[in-house]
Amino acid sequence: MRITAAIVREKAAPFVIDALELSEPRAGELLVKIVASGMCQTDLHARDGYFAGPYPMVYGHEGAGVVAAVGAGVKAVAPGDHVVVSFPWCGACPNCKRDMISHCMNSRQLKMRGTRADGSTLMRQDNGAPVYSAFFQQSSFATYAIANERHVVNVRKDAPLELLGPLACSGQTGAGAVLISIRPKPGDAIAVFGVGAVGLSALMAARIAGCDPIIAIDVHDRRLMLARELGATHTLNHSGRPDVVAEIRKITGCGVRFSVETSAQPSVLREAVDALMPAGTCVLLGSARSGTEVRLEMPFLQNGRIVRGVIQGESCPQRFIPELVEYILQGRMPIDRIVTFYDLADINRAARESTAGTTIKPVLRMPH
Ligand SMILES: NC(=O)c1ccc[n+]([C@@H]2O[C@H](COP(=O)([O-])OP(=O)(O)OC[C@H]3O[C@@H](n4cnc5c(N)ncnc54)[C@H](O)[C@@H]3O)[C@@H](O)[C@H]2O)c1
Ligand SMILES: [Zn+2]
Ligand SMILES: [Zn+2]
């Protein structure tokens, strides 16, 4: 079928809106009419060649839409259902077999290679040339996408579908890191380093969990103001402040029980660890480039402190995303406060404003 998509033809090139031909869903797959798709830093990192992926590619991995058709054997969803398309996992590796699907050992290929697991692509240009079109097994910067039944989440039809795409990655990454990975108790102190889409999702979850204090650290005052409205009890602007750790200790007395790192900078990760009380845990969410290293002090860690990386909030999306939808409907996770809508045609402006930090979470509306 004929679709419209945003294509990146070579490394770091702008998105180009063009018509493409999309194949039919195979057994176990479904066709989703994308209503809106969030844009995540990972789309832009991939566009810019961080993961050495091929071109031309259609990115997008926070798709939300309506099931338009299903392939043979699909049981979990039916045409007309509202769905969010989440991250891919293989189902066969040692981590998938232990229900640790966000740490799937084949996820890098399934996310970045732009093809199905068997190497096939789903979109074609008019001259017949293939387009890499299974980014995160969805390529949602398009009017329609094909997804595997295993990776889609059925959501309530009375929920605001246009807002739900970001739950597929940044939303569940931040919220899951708190509600699934570290599970704070009411009154636990937490510091969130970097309050973009991921950090603010962690912060909203920390408020749901009853953390206190909730300390937000960023370099943008506007983001910090929003963090306070969404639940931060204290905010610290990192620019021009040499000792954020001392300020956190001043607020808490002994340091925080939990810290969440989303800036992807080694010096900030070090601070997020140094801010911990004994037996505290730092969760690393920010995506640094391969080869990035950080120094940590051994005796400090020895006192029960834990540093751990987390992918996708260790969520099982079919369980966790409906839970997040409930929080949204109850007004406890107001993600509309962090979203800015753009038409697909304005995708390059969305990317620029996201990189500049003026937009927190761009969401692209598809032309239908
Ligand atoms: N672990 C995962 O599964 C996963 C999933 C999605 C995104 N990510 C990664 O998480 C990170 C955050 O994503 P995002 O969409 O929120 O991006 P973002 O760029 O909007 O957020 C990062 C924030 O860090 C802030 N920052 C920069 N320097 C800082 C400093 N010195 N001190 C404090 N804050 C500072 C920025 O101002 C920004 O607000 C990215 O690296 C992204 O690639 C990881
Ligand atoms: Zn993402
Ligand atoms: Zn796996």
Coordinates of C-alpha atoms and ligand atoms in Angstrom, one line a residue:
M1 CA 0.0 0.0 0.0
R2 CA 0.9 3.6 -0.5
I3 CA 2.2 5.4 2.6
T4 CA 3.9 8.7 3.5
A5 CA 7.1 8.5 5.6
A6 CA 10.0 10.6 6.8
I7 CA 13.2 9.1 5.2
V8 CA 16.8 9.8 6.1
R9 CA 18.9 9.1 3.0
E10 CA 22.4 9.3 4.4
K11 CA 24.2 9.9 7.7
A12 CA 23.1 13.1 9.4
A13 CA 21.0 14.2 6.4
P14 CA 17.7 15.9 7.0
F15 CA 14.4 13.9 7.1
V16 CA 12.7 14.0 3.7
I17 CA 8.9 13.4 3.4
D18 CA 8.1 11.0 0.6
A19 CA 5.6 8.5 -0.7
L20 CA 6.7 4.8 -0.3
E21 CA 5.2 1.4 -0.9
L22 CA 4.6 -0.7 2.3
S23 CA 4.2 -4.5 2.1
E24 CA 1.4 -6.5 3.7
P25 CA 1.7 -7.8 7.3
R26 CA 2.9 -11.4 7.5
A27 CA 1.8 -14.0 9.9
G28 CA 2.1 -12.7 13.5
E29 CA 2.3 -9.1 12.3
L30 CA -0.2 -6.3 12.1
L31 CA -0.6 -3.1 10.1
V32 CA -1.0 0.0 12.3
K33 CA -2.4 3.3 11.1
I34 CA -0.1 5.6 13.0
V35 CA -1.9 8.5 14.6
A36 CA 1.1 10.0 16.2
S37 CA 4.7 9.1 17.0
G38 CA 7.0 10.4 19.7
M39 CA 10.5 11.4 18.7
C40 CA 13.3 10.2 21.0
Q41 CA 17.0 11.1 21.2
T42 CA 17.8 7.6 19.9
D43 CA 16.1 8.4 16.6
L44 CA 18.4 11.4 16.2
H45 CA 21.4 9.5 17.4
A46 CA 20.7 6.8 14.8
R47 CA 20.1 9.4 12.1
D48 CA 23.6 10.8 13.0
G49 CA 25.3 7.4 12.7
Y50 CA 25.9 6.6 16.4
F51 CA 24.9 2.9 15.8
A52 CA 26.4 2.5 12.4
G53 CA 23.0 1.6 11.0
P54 CA 22.3 1.5 7.2
Y55 CA 20.6 4.2 5.0
P56 CA 18.1 5.1 3.7
M57 CA 16.1 4.4 6.9
V58 CA 12.7 5.4 8.3
Y59 CA 13.1 6.0 12.1
G60 CA 10.5 6.3 14.8
H61 CA 10.0 3.9 17.8
E62 CA 7.2 5.5 19.8
G63 CA 4.3 4.8 17.6
A64 CA 0.6 5.0 18.7
G65 CA -2.2 4.2 16.3
V66 CA -5.1 2.0 15.3
V67 CA -4.9 -1.5 14.0
A68 CA -5.8 -1.5 10.3
A69 CA -5.3 -5.1 9.5
V70 CA -3.8 -8.3 11.0
G71 CA -1.7 -11.1 9.5
A72 CA -2.5 -14.8 9.9
G73 CA -2.6 -16.1 13.5
V74 CA -2.7 -12.7 15.3
K75 CA -4.8 -13.1 18.4
A76 CA -3.8 -10.3 20.8
V77 CA -5.3 -7.5 18.8
A78 CA -8.0 -6.9 16.1
P79 CA -8.7 -4.2 13.5
G80 CA -9.9 -1.1 15.3
D81 CA -8.0 -1.6 18.5
H82 CA -5.9 1.2 19.8
V83 CA -2.2 0.2 20.2
V84 CA 1.2 1.5 21.3
V85 CA 4.1 -0.1 19.6
S86 CA 6.9 -0.8 22.0
F87 CA 10.5 -2.2 21.9
P88 CA 11.4 -5.5 20.2
W89 CA 12.8 -8.6 21.8
C90 CA 13.7 -12.0 20.4
G91 CA 11.9 -14.3 22.9
A92 CA 14.7 -16.9 22.6
C93 CA 17.8 -15.6 24.3
P94 CA 18.7 -16.3 28.0
N95 CA 17.3 -13.0 29.2
C96 CA 14.0 -13.2 27.2
K97 CA 13.5 -16.7 28.6
R98 CA 13.8 -15.2 32.1
D99 CA 11.2 -12.5 31.3
M100 CA 14.0 -9.9 31.2
I101 CA 12.9 -8.8 27.7
S102 CA 14.2 -5.2 27.9
H103 CA 17.7 -6.7 28.2
C104 CA 17.1 -9.0 25.2
M105 CA 20.6 -10.0 24.0
N106 CA 19.5 -9.6 20.3
S107 CA 17.8 -6.2 20.9
R108 CA 20.6 -4.2 19.3
Q109 CA 20.1 -5.9 15.9
L110 CA 16.3 -5.9 16.2
K111 CA 16.3 -2.1 17.0
M112 CA 19.0 -0.7 14.8
R113 CA 19.4 -2.9 11.7
G114 CA 16.2 -1.6 10.1
T115 CA 15.2 -5.1 8.9
R116 CA 13.0 -7.9 10.3
A117 CA 15.0 -10.7 12.1
D118 CA 15.2 -12.5 8.8
G119 CA 16.8 -9.6 7.1
S120 CA 13.8 -8.5 5.0
T121 CA 12.6 -4.8 4.7
L122 CA 9.0 -3.6 4.5
M123 CA 9.1 -0.4 2.5
R124 CA 10.2 0.3 -1.1
Q125 CA 10.8 3.4 -3.1
D126 CA 9.1 4.0 -6.5
N127 CA 12.3 2.8 -8.3
G128 CA 12.0 -0.5 -6.4
A129 CA 14.9 0.2 -4.1
P130 CA 14.4 -1.1 -0.5
V131 CA 14.2 1.3 2.4
Y132 CA 15.3 0.1 5.9
S133 CA 12.0 0.1 7.5
A134 CA 12.0 -2.0 10.7
F135 CA 13.7 0.5 13.1
F136 CA 12.9 -0.9 16.5
Q137 CA 10.7 -3.3 14.4
Q138 CA 8.3 -0.4 13.7
S139 CA 9.7 2.7 11.8
S140 CA 6.8 4.8 13.0
F141 CA 7.7 8.1 11.3
A142 CA 5.1 7.1 8.7
T143 CA 1.4 7.1 8.1
Y144 CA 1.3 3.2 8.5
A145 CA 3.7 0.8 10.1
I146 CA 4.0 -3.0 10.4
A147 CA 4.6 -4.4 13.9
N148 CA 5.0 -7.8 15.4
E149 CA 2.1 -8.8 17.6
R150 CA 4.6 -9.5 20.4
H151 CA 5.7 -5.9 20.7
V152 CA 2.3 -4.1 20.6
V153 CA 0.2 -3.1 23.6
N154 CA -3.5 -2.8 23.5
V155 CA -4.7 0.4 25.2
R156 CA -8.0 1.7 26.4
K157 CA -10.0 3.5 23.6
D158 CA -11.0 6.3 25.9
A159 CA -7.3 7.3 26.5
P160 CA -5.8 10.1 24.5
L161 CA -4.1 8.0 21.8
E162 CA -2.0 10.9 20.4
L163 CA -0.2 11.3 23.7
L164 CA 0.5 7.6 24.3
G165 CA 3.4 7.0 21.8
P166 CA 6.1 8.3 24.2
L167 CA 5.1 5.6 26.7
A168 CA 6.7 3.1 24.3
C169 CA 10.2 4.4 25.1
S170 CA 11.0 7.5 27.1
G171 CA 7.9 7.3 29.3
Q172 CA 8.4 3.7 30.4
T173 CA 12.2 4.1 30.6
G174 CA 11.9 6.8 33.2
A175 CA 8.8 5.6 35.0
G176 CA 9.9 1.9 34.9
A177 CA 13.4 2.7 36.3
V178 CA 11.6 4.0 39.4
L179 CA 8.5 1.9 39.7
I180 CA 10.0 -1.4 38.5
S181 CA 13.8 -1.3 38.9
I182 CA 14.3 0.5 42.2
R183 CA 10.8 0.4 43.8
P184 CA 11.3 3.2 46.4
K185 CA 9.3 3.3 49.6
P186 CA 7.4 6.5 50.6
G187 CA 9.8 9.0 52.1
D188 CA 12.9 7.7 50.2
A189 CA 15.1 10.5 48.9
I190 CA 15.7 10.6 45.1
A191 CA 17.8 12.8 42.8
V192 CA 17.0 12.9 39.1
F193 CA 20.0 14.2 37.0
G194 CA 18.6 15.6 33.7
V195 CA 14.9 16.4 33.4
G196 CA 14.1 15.8 29.8
A197 CA 11.4 13.4 28.7
V198 CA 13.1 10.4 30.5
G199 CA 14.0 12.3 33.7
L200 CA 10.6 13.9 34.0
S201 CA 8.9 10.5 33.6
A202 CA 11.2 9.2 36.4
L203 CA 10.3 12.2 38.5
M204 CA 6.5 11.8 38.0
A205 CA 6.9 8.2 39.0
A206 CA 8.9 9.2 42.0
R207 CA 6.0 11.3 43.1
I208 CA 3.6 8.4 42.6
A209 CA 5.9 6.3 44.7
G210 CA 5.9 8.9 47.5
C211 CA 9.6 9.8 47.3
D212 CA 10.6 12.8 49.4
P213 CA 12.6 14.8 48.8
I214 CA 12.6 14.7 45.0
I215 CA 15.6 16.7 43.7
A216 CA 15.8 17.7 40.1
I217 CA 19.1 18.7 38.5
D218 CA 19.4 20.2 35.0
V219 CA 21.0 23.1 33.1
H220 CA 17.8 24.6 31.8
D221 CA 15.8 26.8 34.2
R222 CA 12.6 26.2 32.2
R223 CA 12.9 22.5 32.6
L224 CA 13.5 22.8 36.3
M225 CA 10.4 25.0 36.7
L226 CA 8.4 22.3 35.0
A227 CA 10.1 19.7 37.2
R228 CA 8.9 21.5 40.2
E229 CA 5.3 21.7 38.9
L230 CA 5.5 17.9 38.2
G231 CA 6.6 17.0 41.7
A232 CA 10.2 18.0 42.4
T233 CA 10.6 19.3 46.0
H234 CA 14.0 20.9 45.2
T235 CA 15.7 22.0 42.0
L236 CA 19.3 22.7 41.2
N237 CA 20.6 24.4 38.1
H238 CA 23.9 22.7 37.4
S239 CA 25.4 25.5 35.3
G240 CA 27.8 27.6 37.3
R241 CA 27.3 25.3 40.4
P242 CA 30.5 23.5 41.1
D243 CA 29.3 21.2 43.9
V244 CA 25.9 19.8 43.2
V245 CA 26.7 16.8 45.5
A246 CA 27.3 19.0 48.5
E247 CA 24.0 20.8 47.9
I248 CA 22.2 17.4 47.7
R249 CA 23.9 16.4 51.0
K250 CA 22.8 19.7 52.5
I251 CA 19.1 19.0 51.5
T252 CA 19.2 15.3 52.6
G253 CA 21.7 15.2 55.4
C254 CA 23.2 11.9 54.4
G255 CA 22.7 11.7 50.6
V256 CA 19.9 10.2 48.5
R257 CA 18.7 6.6 48.6
F258 CA 18.3 6.6 44.8
S259 CA 19.7 8.6 41.9
V260 CA 18.7 8.5 38.2
E261 CA 21.2 9.7 35.6
T262 CA 19.8 10.8 32.2
S263 CA 22.3 13.3 30.9
A264 CA 24.6 10.7 29.5
Q265 CA 27.7 12.6 30.7
P266 CA 30.4 10.8 32.7
S267 CA 30.9 13.7 35.1
V268 CA 27.2 13.7 35.9
L269 CA 27.1 10.0 36.4
R270 CA 30.0 10.4 38.9
E271 CA 27.9 13.0 40.8
A272 CA 24.9 10.8 40.7
V273 CA 26.9 8.1 42.4
D274 CA 28.7 10.5 44.9
A275 CA 25.2 11.8 46.0
L276 CA 24.2 8.3 47.3
M277 CA 23.9 7.4 50.9
P278 CA 25.4 4.0 51.9
A279 CA 23.4 1.1 50.3
G280 CA 21.9 3.6 47.8
T281 CA 21.4 2.8 44.1
C282 CA 22.2 4.9 41.1
V283 CA 20.4 4.0 37.9
L284 CA 22.1 4.9 34.6
L285 CA 19.6 5.6 31.8
G286 CA 21.4 8.1 29.6
S287 CA 22.9 6.7 26.4
A288 CA 26.6 7.6 26.1
R289 CA 28.6 6.7 22.9
S290 CA 30.5 3.4 22.9
G291 CA 33.8 3.8 24.7
T292 CA 32.7 6.4 27.2
E293 CA 34.3 5.7 30.6
V294 CA 33.8 7.0 34.1
R295 CA 35.9 6.9 37.3
L296 CA 34.4 5.7 40.5
E297 CA 36.0 5.4 44.0
M298 CA 36.2 1.8 45.2
P299 CA 35.8 2.3 49.0
F300 CA 32.8 4.5 48.4
L301 CA 31.1 1.8 46.4
Q302 CA 32.0 -0.9 48.9
N303 CA 29.5 0.6 51.3
G304 CA 26.7 -1.2 49.6
R305 CA 26.2 1.3 46.8
I306 CA 25.0 0.0 43.5
V307 CA 25.4 1.4 40.1
R308 CA 23.3 -0.2 37.4
G309 CA 22.2 0.4 33.8
V310 CA 18.6 0.0 32.9
I311 CA 17.0 -0.3 29.5
Q312 CA 13.3 0.6 28.8
G313 CA 12.6 0.8 32.6
E314 CA 12.8 -3.0 32.6
S315 CA 9.2 -2.9 31.6
C316 CA 7.1 -5.7 30.3
P317 CA 5.1 -3.2 28.1
Q318 CA 1.9 -5.3 27.9
R319 CA 1.7 -5.0 31.7
F320 CA 3.3 -1.7 32.4
I321 CA 2.0 0.6 29.6
P322 CA -1.7 0.0 30.6
E323 CA -0.7 0.9 34.2
L324 CA 0.9 4.2 32.9
V325 CA -2.3 4.9 30.9
E326 CA -4.3 4.6 34.2
Y327 CA -1.9 7.1 35.8
I328 CA -2.5 9.5 32.9
L329 CA -6.3 9.2 33.1
Q330 CA -6.1 9.8 36.9
G331 CA -4.1 12.9 36.3
R332 CA -1.1 11.5 38.2
M333 CA 1.2 11.4 35.1
P334 CA 0.4 14.6 33.1
I335 CA 2.5 13.8 30.1
D336 CA 0.6 16.4 28.1
R337 CA 2.8 18.9 30.0
I338 CA 6.0 17.6 28.4
V339 CA 4.7 17.0 24.8
T340 CA 4.8 19.4 21.9
F341 CA 2.9 18.4 18.8
Y342 CA 4.3 18.8 15.2
D343 CA 2.9 17.8 11.8
L344 CA 5.0 15.2 10.2
A345 CA 6.0 17.8 7.5
D346 CA 7.7 19.8 10.3
I347 CA 9.9 16.8 11.5
N348 CA 13.2 18.7 10.9
R349 CA 12.0 21.6 13.0
A350 CA 10.9 19.1 15.7
A351 CA 14.4 17.5 15.7
R352 CA 16.1 21.0 15.9
E353 CA 13.9 22.1 18.7
S354 CA 14.5 18.9 20.6
T355 CA 18.3 19.1 20.2
A356 CA 18.2 22.8 21.3
G357 CA 16.3 21.8 24.4
T358 CA 13.3 24.1 23.7
T359 CA 11.0 21.1 23.2
I360 CA 11.1 18.3 25.7
K361 CA 9.1 15.6 23.8
P362 CA 8.2 16.2 20.2
V363 CA 5.2 14.1 19.0
L364 CA 4.6 14.0 15.3
R365 CA 1.0 13.9 14.0
M366 CA 0.6 11.9 10.9
P367 CA -1.3 13.3 7.8
H368 CA -4.4 11.1 7.1
Ligands
LIG1 N1 18.0 3.5 28.9 C1 17.1 3.5 27.9 O1 16.5 2.5 27.6 C2 16.8 4.8 27.2 C3 15.6 5.0 26.6 C4 15.3 6.2 26.0 C5 16.3 7.2 26.1 N2 17.5 7.0 26.7 C6 18.5 8.0 26.8 O2 18.2 8.8 28.0 C7 18.7 10.1 27.8 C8 17.7 11.1 28.2 O3 16.7 11.1 27.2 P1 15.7 12.4 27.0 O4 14.8 12.1 25.9 O5 15.2 12.8 28.3 O6 16.8 13.5 26.5 P2 17.1 15.0 26.9 O7 18.3 15.4 26.1 O8 15.8 15.7 26.8 O9 17.4 14.9 28.5 C9 18.7 15.0 29.0 C10 18.7 16.2 30.0 O10 20.0 16.3 30.6 C11 20.2 17.6 30.9 N3 21.6 17.9 31.2 C12 22.6 18.1 30.3 N4 23.8 18.4 31.0 C13 23.5 18.3 32.3 C14 24.2 18.5 33.5 N5 25.5 18.8 33.4 N6 23.6 18.3 34.6 C15 22.3 18.0 34.7 N7 21.5 17.8 33.6 C16 22.1 18.0 32.4 C17 19.7 18.3 29.6 O11 19.5 19.7 29.8 C18 18.4 17.5 29.4 O12 17.3 18.2 30.0 C19 19.3 10.2 26.4 O13 20.7 9.9 26.4 C20 18.5 9.0 25.7 O14 19.3 8.6 24.6 C21 17.8 5.8 27.2
ZN2 ZN 13.8 5.9 22.6
ZN3 ZN 16.0 -11.9 23.6

